[in-house]
XYZ file of C-alpha atoms in Angstrom:
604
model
C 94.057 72.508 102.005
C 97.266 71.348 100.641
C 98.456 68.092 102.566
C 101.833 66.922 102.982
C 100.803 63.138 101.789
C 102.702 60.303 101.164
C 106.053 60.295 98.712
C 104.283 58.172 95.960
C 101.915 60.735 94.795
C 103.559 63.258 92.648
C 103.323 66.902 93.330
C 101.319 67.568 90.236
C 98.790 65.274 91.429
C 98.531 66.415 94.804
C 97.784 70.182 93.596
C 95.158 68.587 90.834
C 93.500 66.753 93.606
C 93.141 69.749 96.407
C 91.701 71.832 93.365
C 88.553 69.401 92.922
C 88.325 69.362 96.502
C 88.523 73.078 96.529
C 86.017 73.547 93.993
C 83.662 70.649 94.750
C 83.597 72.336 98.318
C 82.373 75.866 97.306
C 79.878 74.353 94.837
C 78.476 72.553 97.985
C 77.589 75.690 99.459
C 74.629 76.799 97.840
C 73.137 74.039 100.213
C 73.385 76.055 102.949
C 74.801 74.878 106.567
C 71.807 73.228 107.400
C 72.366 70.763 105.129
C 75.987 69.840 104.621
C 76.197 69.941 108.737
C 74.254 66.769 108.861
C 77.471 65.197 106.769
C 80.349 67.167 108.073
C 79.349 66.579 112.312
C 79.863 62.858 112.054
C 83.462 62.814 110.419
C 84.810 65.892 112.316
C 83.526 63.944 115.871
C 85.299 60.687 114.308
C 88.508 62.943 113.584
C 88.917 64.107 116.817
C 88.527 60.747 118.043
C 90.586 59.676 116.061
C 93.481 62.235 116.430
C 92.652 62.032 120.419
C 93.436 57.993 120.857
C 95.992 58.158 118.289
C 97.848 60.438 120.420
C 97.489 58.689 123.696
C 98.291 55.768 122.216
C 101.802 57.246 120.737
C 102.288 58.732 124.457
C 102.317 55.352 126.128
C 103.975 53.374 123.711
C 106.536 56.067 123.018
C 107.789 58.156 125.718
C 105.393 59.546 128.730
C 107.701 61.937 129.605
C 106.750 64.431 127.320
C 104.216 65.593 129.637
C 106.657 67.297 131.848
C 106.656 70.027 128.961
C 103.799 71.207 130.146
C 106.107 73.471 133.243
C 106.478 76.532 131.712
C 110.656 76.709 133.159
C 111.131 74.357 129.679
C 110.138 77.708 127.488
C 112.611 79.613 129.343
C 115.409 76.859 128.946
C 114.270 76.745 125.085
C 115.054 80.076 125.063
C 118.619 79.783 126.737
C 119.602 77.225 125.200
C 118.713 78.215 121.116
C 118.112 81.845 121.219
C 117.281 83.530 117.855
C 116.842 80.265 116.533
C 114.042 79.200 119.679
C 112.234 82.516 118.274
C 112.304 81.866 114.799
C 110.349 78.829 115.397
C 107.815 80.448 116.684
C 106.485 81.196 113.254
C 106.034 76.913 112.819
C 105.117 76.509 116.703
C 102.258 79.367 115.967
C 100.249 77.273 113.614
C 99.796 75.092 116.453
C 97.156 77.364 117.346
C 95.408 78.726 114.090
C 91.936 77.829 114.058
C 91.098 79.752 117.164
C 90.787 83.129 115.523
C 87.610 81.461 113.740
C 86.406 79.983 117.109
C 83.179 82.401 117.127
C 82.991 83.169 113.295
C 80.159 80.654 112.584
C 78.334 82.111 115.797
C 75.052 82.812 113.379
C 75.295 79.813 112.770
C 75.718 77.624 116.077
C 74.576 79.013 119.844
C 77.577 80.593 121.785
C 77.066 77.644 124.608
C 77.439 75.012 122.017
C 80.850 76.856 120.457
C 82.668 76.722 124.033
C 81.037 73.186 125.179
C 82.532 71.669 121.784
C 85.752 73.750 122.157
C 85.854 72.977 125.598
C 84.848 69.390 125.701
C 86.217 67.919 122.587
C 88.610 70.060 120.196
C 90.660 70.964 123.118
C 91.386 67.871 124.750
C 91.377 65.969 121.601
C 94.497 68.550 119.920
C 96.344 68.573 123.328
C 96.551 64.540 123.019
C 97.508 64.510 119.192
C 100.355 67.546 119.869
C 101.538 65.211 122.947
C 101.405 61.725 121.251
C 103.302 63.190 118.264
C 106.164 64.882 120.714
C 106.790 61.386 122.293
C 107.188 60.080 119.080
C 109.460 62.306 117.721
C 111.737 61.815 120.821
C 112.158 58.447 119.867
C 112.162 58.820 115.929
C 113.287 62.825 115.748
C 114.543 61.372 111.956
C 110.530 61.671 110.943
C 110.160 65.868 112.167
C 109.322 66.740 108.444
C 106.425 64.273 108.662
C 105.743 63.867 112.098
C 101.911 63.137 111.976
C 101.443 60.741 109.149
C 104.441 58.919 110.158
C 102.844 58.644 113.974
C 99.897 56.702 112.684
C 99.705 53.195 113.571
C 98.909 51.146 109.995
C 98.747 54.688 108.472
C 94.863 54.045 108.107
C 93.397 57.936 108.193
C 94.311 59.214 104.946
C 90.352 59.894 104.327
C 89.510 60.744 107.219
C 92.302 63.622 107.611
C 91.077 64.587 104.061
C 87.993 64.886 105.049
C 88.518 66.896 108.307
C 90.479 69.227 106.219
C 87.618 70.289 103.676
C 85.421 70.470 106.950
C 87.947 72.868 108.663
C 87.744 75.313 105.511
C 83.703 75.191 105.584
C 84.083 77.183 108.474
C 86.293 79.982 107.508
C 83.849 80.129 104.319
C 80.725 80.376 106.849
C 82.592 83.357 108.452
C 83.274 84.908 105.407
C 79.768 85.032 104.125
C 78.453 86.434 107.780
C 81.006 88.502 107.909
C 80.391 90.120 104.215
C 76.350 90.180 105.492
C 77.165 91.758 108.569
C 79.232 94.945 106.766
C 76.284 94.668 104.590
C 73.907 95.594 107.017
C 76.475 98.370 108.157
C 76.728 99.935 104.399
C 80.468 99.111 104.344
C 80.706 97.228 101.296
C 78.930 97.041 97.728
C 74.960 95.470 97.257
C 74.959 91.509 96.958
C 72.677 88.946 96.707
C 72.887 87.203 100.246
C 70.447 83.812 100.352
C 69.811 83.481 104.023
C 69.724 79.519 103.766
C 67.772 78.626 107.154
C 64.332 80.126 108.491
C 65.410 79.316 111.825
C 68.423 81.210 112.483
C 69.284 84.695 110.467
C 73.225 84.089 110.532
C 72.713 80.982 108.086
C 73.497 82.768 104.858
C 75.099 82.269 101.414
C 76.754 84.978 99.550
C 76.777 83.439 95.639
C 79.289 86.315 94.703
C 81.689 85.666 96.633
C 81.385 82.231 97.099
C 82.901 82.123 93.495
C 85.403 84.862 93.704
C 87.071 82.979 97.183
C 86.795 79.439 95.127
C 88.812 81.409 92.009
C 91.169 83.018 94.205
C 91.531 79.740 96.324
C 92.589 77.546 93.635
C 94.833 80.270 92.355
C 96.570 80.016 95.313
C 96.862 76.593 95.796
C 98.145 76.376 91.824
C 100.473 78.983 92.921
C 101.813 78.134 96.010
C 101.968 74.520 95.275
C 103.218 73.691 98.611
C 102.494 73.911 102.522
C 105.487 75.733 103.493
C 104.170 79.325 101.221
C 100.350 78.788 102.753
C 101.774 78.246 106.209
C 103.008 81.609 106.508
C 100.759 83.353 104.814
C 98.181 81.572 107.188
C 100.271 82.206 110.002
C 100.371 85.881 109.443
C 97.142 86.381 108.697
C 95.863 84.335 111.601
C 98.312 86.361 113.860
C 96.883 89.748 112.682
C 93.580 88.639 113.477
C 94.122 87.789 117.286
C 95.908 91.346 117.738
C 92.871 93.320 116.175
C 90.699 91.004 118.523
C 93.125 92.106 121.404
C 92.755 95.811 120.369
C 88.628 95.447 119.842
C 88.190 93.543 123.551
C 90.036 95.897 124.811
C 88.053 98.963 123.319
C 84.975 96.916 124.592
C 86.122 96.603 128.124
C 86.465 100.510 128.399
C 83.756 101.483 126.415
C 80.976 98.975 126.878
C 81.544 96.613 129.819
C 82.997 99.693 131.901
C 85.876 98.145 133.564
C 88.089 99.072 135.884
C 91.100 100.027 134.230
C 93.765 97.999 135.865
C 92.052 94.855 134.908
C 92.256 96.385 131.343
C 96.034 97.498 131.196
C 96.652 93.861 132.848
C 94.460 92.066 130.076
C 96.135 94.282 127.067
C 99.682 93.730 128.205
C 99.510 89.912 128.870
C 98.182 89.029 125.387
C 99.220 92.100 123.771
C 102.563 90.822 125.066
C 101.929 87.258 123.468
C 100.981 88.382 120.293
C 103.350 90.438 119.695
C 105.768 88.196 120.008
C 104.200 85.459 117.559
C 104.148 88.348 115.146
C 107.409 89.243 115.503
C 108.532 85.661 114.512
C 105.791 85.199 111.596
C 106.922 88.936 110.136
C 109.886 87.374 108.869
C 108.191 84.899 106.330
C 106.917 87.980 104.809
C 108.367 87.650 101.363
C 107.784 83.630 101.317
C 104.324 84.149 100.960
C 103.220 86.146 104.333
C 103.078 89.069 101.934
C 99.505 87.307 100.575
C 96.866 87.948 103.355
C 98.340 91.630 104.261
C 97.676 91.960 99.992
C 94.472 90.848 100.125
C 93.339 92.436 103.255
C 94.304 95.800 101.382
C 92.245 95.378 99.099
C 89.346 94.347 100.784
C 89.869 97.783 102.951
C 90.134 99.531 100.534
C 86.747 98.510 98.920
C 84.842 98.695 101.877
C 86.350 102.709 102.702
C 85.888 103.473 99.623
C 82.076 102.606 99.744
C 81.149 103.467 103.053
C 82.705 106.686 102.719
C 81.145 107.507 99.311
C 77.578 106.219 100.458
C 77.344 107.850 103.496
C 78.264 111.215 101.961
C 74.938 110.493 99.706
C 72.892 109.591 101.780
C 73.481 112.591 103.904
C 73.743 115.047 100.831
C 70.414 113.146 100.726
C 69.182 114.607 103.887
C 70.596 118.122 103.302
C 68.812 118.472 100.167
C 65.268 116.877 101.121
C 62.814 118.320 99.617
C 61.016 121.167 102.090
C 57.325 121.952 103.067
C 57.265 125.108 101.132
C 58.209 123.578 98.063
C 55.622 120.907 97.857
C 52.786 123.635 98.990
C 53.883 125.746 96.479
C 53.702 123.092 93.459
C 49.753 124.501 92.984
C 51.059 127.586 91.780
C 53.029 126.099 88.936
C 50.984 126.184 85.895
C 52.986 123.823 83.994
C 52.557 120.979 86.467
C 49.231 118.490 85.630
C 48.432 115.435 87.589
C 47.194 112.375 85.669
C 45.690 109.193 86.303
C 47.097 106.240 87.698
C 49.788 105.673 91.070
C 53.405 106.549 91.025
C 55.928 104.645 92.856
C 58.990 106.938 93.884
C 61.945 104.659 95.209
C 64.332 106.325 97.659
C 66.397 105.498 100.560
C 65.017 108.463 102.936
C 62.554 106.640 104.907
C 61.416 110.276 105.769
C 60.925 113.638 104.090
C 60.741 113.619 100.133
C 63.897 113.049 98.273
C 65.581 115.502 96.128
C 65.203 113.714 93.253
C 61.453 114.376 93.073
C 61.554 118.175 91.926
C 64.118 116.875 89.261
C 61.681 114.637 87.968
C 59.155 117.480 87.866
C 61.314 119.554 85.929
C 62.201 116.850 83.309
C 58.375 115.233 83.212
C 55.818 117.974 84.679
C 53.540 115.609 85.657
C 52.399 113.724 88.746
C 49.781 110.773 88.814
C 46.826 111.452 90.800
C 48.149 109.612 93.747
C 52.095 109.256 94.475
C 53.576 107.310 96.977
C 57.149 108.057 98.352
C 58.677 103.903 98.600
C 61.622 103.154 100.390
C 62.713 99.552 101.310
C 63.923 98.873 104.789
C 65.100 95.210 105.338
C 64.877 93.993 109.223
C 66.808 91.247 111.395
C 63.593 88.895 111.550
C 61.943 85.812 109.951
C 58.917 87.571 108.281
C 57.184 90.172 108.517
C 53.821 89.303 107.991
C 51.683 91.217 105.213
C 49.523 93.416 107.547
C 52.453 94.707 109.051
C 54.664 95.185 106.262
C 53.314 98.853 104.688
C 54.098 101.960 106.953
C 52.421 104.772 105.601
C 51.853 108.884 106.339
C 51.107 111.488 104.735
C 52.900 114.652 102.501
C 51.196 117.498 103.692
C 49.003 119.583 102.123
C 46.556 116.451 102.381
C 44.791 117.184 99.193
C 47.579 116.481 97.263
C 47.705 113.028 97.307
C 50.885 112.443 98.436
C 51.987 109.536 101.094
C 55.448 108.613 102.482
C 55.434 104.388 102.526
C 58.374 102.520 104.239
C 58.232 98.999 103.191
C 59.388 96.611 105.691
C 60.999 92.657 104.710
C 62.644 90.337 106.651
C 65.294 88.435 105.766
C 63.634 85.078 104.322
C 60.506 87.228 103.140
C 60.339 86.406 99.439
C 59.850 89.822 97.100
C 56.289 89.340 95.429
C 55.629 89.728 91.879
C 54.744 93.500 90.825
C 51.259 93.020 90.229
C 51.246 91.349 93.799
C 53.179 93.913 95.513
C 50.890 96.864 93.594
C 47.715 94.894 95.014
C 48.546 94.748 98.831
C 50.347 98.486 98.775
C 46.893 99.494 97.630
C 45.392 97.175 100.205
C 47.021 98.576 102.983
C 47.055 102.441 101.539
C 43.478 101.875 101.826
C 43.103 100.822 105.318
C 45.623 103.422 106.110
C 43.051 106.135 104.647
C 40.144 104.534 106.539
C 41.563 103.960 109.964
C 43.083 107.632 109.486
C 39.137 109.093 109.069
C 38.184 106.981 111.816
C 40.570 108.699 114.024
C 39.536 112.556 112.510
C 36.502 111.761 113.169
C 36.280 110.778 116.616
C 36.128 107.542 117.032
C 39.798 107.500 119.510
C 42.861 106.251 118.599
C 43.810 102.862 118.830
C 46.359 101.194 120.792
C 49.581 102.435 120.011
C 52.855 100.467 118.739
C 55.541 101.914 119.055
C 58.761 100.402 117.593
C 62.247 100.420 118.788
C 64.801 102.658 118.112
C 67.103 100.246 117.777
C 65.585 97.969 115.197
C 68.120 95.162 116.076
C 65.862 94.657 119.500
C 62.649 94.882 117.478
C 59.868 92.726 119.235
C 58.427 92.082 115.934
C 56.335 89.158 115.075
C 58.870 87.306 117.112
C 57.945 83.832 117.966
C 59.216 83.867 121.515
C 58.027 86.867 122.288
C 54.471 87.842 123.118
C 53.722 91.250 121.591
C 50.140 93.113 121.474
C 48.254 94.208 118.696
C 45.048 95.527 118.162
C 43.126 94.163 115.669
C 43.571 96.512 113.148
C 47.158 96.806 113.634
C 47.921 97.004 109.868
C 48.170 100.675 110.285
C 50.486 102.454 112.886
C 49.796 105.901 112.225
C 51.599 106.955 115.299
C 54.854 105.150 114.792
C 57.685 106.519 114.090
C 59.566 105.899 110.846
C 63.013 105.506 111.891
C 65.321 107.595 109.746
C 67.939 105.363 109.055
C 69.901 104.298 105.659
C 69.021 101.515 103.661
C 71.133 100.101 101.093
C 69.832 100.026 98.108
C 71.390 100.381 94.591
C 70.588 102.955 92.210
C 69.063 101.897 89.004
C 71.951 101.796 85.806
C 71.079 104.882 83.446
C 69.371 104.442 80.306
C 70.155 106.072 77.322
C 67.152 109.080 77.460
C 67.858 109.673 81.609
C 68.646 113.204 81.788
C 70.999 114.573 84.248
C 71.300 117.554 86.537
C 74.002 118.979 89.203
C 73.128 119.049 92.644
C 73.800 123.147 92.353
C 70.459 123.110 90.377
C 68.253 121.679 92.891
C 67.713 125.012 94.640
C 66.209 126.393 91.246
C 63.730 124.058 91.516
C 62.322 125.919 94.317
C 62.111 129.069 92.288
C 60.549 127.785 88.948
C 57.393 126.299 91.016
C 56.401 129.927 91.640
C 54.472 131.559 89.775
C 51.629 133.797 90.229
C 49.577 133.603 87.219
C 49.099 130.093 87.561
C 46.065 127.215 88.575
C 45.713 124.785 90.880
C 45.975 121.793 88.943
C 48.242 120.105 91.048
C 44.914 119.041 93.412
C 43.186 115.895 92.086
C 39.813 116.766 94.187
C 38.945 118.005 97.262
C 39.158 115.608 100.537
C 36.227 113.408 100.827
C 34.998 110.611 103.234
C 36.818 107.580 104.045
C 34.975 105.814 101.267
C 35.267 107.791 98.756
C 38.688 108.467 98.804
C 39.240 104.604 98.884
C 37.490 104.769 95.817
C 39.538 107.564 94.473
C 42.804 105.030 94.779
C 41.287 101.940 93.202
C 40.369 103.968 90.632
C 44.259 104.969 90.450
C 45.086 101.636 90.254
C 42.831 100.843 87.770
C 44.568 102.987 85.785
C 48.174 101.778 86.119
C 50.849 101.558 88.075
C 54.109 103.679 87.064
C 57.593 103.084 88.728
C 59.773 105.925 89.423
C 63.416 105.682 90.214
C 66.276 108.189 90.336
C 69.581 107.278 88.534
C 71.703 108.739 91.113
C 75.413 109.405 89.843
C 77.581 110.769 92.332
C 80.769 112.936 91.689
C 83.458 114.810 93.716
C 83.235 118.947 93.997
C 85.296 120.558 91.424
C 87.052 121.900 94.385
C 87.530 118.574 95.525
C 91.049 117.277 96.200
C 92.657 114.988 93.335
C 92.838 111.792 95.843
C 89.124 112.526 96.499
C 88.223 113.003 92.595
C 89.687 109.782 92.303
C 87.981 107.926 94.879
C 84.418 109.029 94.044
C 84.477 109.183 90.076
C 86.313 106.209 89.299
C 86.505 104.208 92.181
C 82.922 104.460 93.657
C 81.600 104.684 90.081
C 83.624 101.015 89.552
C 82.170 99.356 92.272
C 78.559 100.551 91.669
C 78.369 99.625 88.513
C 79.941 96.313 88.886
C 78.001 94.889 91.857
C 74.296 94.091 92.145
C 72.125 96.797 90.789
C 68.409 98.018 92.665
C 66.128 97.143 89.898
C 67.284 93.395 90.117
C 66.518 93.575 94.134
C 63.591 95.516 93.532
C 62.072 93.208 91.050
C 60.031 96.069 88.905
C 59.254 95.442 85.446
C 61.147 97.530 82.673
C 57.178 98.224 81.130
C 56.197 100.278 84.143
C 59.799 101.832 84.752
C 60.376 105.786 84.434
C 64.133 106.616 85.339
C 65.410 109.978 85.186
C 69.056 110.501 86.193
C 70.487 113.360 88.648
C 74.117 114.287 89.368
C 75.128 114.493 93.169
C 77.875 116.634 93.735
C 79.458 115.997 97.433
């Protein structure tokens, strides 16, 4: 962002102006690219018109000649001629080319045909022209090197413009950050944030407020830091350099994993630019301790974050699995005297999208109670639009029937708004209803309807897309046939409050045990299974009586056998992170007067 601008502007001033820039740039972004796109296209097309005719016009006045630099024999010369000194300036001829590792970041955001048409037909020509104009200038004015490109400009006219093509030449690098922070996201590799997907149109349009203002605080830090070009140059340069080798090493993977090629086109791909890259890095490596040191810090870091949560939530979530709560133990909860069921509808938040946590005997043990109907919630955002109400609420049901007891997976895309609680309560009632009817219709006969069956892969999911022509019956609210895909979804545990009561993950076998007992009723059955209608009736009634939301304070800890690096990791690290980053009852928008939290220990 720093520009190396003309002598009468102090140094001081210079760094005080790129800060406002800086920040008035990143407060621009809660706009979204929609917006800000409709300024930025106009002055980055007049830029590289701009750049483009000043360049052939420097090229004919100057020195035409330059063009013969295009026969690769004048790299080998180079080399001849200077030696160690031709490949140390490799590190200044490599950001030359920086910008291309970001070529496809903003793909969310822009079609892949319009990326290589405007690469193609305008940033390439228009750079090749600027890089030749100012070579033909420096042969005849070779005094100027140190500012070649200002000094190039005919009546020195662009200052504004090249400001201005600057702040839109970081937008993009912030676009790819925030897709690239949704996309790990989406993969559980790094902690919950709010993500504000900014167009309904396209899902890659988003806008990460966190880290928005952590890259505008760490950007100006930089650039109050650095204070000069030379510092960000090579920390750009490395970091740009790293980038196109991990690309090398990815394209590669995907040409013998994916595309199936035959392996000598591989070998011959990976060596050539393998081969390339290398040697840029070797060159850039050296500026290591004049700031190259900088992105290979930061990059740490980030790594470091994202291991450290996708290892740690992973290892719940399948502790999660392990532990699920079994058949035998739910029939069995009628022979516990001690347990009563009461009136009103619980709401039990978990990730499992199948099978019944582990956190639900804990609650039993700590509060022996269970409201006349409970419903097993878990949350399961999807790469679409919307997803419109009547297909929103999956629901089955915990067997023994006459308990009560559904599994619900609740289904939003990614510019579905959450509804108010009352609002939510009202159409997860709705649609529990319907479930119940449609499943009597079914028991009793009357066939089962046409069948949708959704995609194991839910990032090819046909639904409600607006292209796509899908068909539904007309009571396609319910899908008791479908499958609930078991599959994580990341949601943050609730913070603890100061009466949550805790319990190992050792314990949760006991549970099993203290259901059983023979002396005891069945009070764990509201009623006996009745008609369609009357067991509608049976939930209103439940909802007339309240709603109550249940959630799990989940804290997880290493083994005491665990290994000191791995005690570290999970109960200080993980712990850090989850406590510092967006929390589930903020997503989940429940209000603290219906809120029951009990916590639980997981051990893994």
């Amino acid at each position: 962002m720093i520009i190396n601008l003309p002598s009468s502007l102090f140094a001081d001033a210079i760094v005080g102006i790129s800060v406002a820039i800086l920040i008035g740039l990143f407060c621009a972004q809660r706009f979204g690219t929609n917006k800000v796109s409709y300024l930025f296209a106009p002055i980055i097309v007049l830029w590289f018109l701009v750049i483009a005719v000043i360049g052939v016009y420097d090229l004919l006045k100057h020195d035409v000649g330059v063009l013969r630099a295009f026969n690769p024999k004048y790299i080998v010369d180079y080399f001849k001629r200077d030696g160690k000194k031709a490949w140390t300036s490799l590190g200044g001829v490599f950001l030359c080319i920086t910008g291309t590792e970001a070529m496809f970041a903003d793909l969310g955001r822009f079609s892949l045909r319009a990326i290589q048409i405007s690469f193609s037909g305008v940033v390439f020509p228009a750079l090749i022209a600027a890089y030749c104009g100012q070579a033909a200038y420096l042969v005849k004015f070779p005094e100027n090197v140190g500012n070649t490109f200002y000094a190039s400009i005919p009546g020195k006219s662009t200052l504004n413009t090249t400001v201005a093509a600057a702040i839109i030449a970081s937008q993009a690098l912030i676009s790819g950050a925030f897709s690239t922070i949704s996309q790990s996201l989406i993969l559980g590799c790094f902690p919950k944030v709010k993500v504000i997907h900014t167009s309904t149109k396209h899902e890659g349009q988003v806008y990460i407020p966190e880290i928005n203002y952590i890259l505008m605080l760490a950007c100006v830090i930089i650039t109050v830091s650095f204070k000069t070009t030379e510092k960000l140059g090579n920390a750009y340069g490395i970091a740009v350099v790293a980038v196109m080798l991990i690309t090398t090493c990815m394209v590669t993977l995907i040409m013998l994993v994916i595309w199936e090629t035959r392996i000598l086109w591989i070998a011959l791909f990976f060596v050539v630019f393998i081969s390339i890259e290398g040697l840029y890095l070797s060159a850039v490596i050296s500026k290591f301790i004049e700031g190259g040191y900088l992105p290979l810090a930061i990059a740490t870091v980030l790594m470091m974050i994202m291991g450290i949560w996708q290892y740690v939530h992973k290892q719940r979530y399948i502790f999660e699995l392990k532990n699920k709560v079994s058949n035998e133990f739910i029939r069995d909860l009628s022979l516990n005297s001690d347990i009563n069921r009461i009136p009103g509808i619980g709401l039990l938040y978990s990730e499992l999208v199948q099978g019944v946590p582990p956190i639900f005997p804990h609650f039993i043990a700590n509060i022996p109670s269970i409201h006349s109907v409970l419903v097993f919630v878990s949350l399961k955002p999807i790469p679409i639009n919307k997803v419109a109400m009547e297909e929103r609420f999956l629901f089955r049901h915990v067997e023994p029937r006459d308990y009560r007891m559904f599994r619900c997976v609740v289904r939003y895309g990614y510019n579905d708004v959450t509804e108010e609680p009352k609002e939510f309560e009202q159409h997860l009632v709705n649609n529990l209803k319907e479930f119940i009817r449609h499943e009597q219709f079914i028991q009793e006969g009357g066939g089962v309807p046409e069948q949708i069956v959704e995609p194991t892969n839910i990032s090819h999911s046909t639904l409600l897309g607006n292209e796509e022509k899908v068909t539904r019956s007309s009571s396609s609210k319910v899908h008791i046939e479908e499958p609930i895909i078991e599959e994580p979804i990341i949601e943050e545990p609730i913070p603890q409050q100061q009466h949550s009561s805790r319990v190992s993950s050792r314990d949760i076998q006991s549970f099993n045990v203290a259901t059983r007992s023979p002396n005891s009723s069945s009070r764990i059955i509201s009623g006996p299974i009745q008609g369609a209608e009357e067991e509608m009736q049976f939930v209103q009634n439940a909802m007339d009586k309240g709603v109550v939301y249940l959630l799990g304070e989940i804290e997880v800890i290493a083994e005491p056998k665990s290994s000191f690096f791995k005690r570290i990791v999970v109960n200080y690290a993980y712990s850090f992170l989850r406590k510092n980053f967006r929390q589930g009852e903020h997503v989940m928008a429940i209000p603290r007067s219906k809120l029951l939290r009990v916590g639980m220990t997981y051990e893994i």
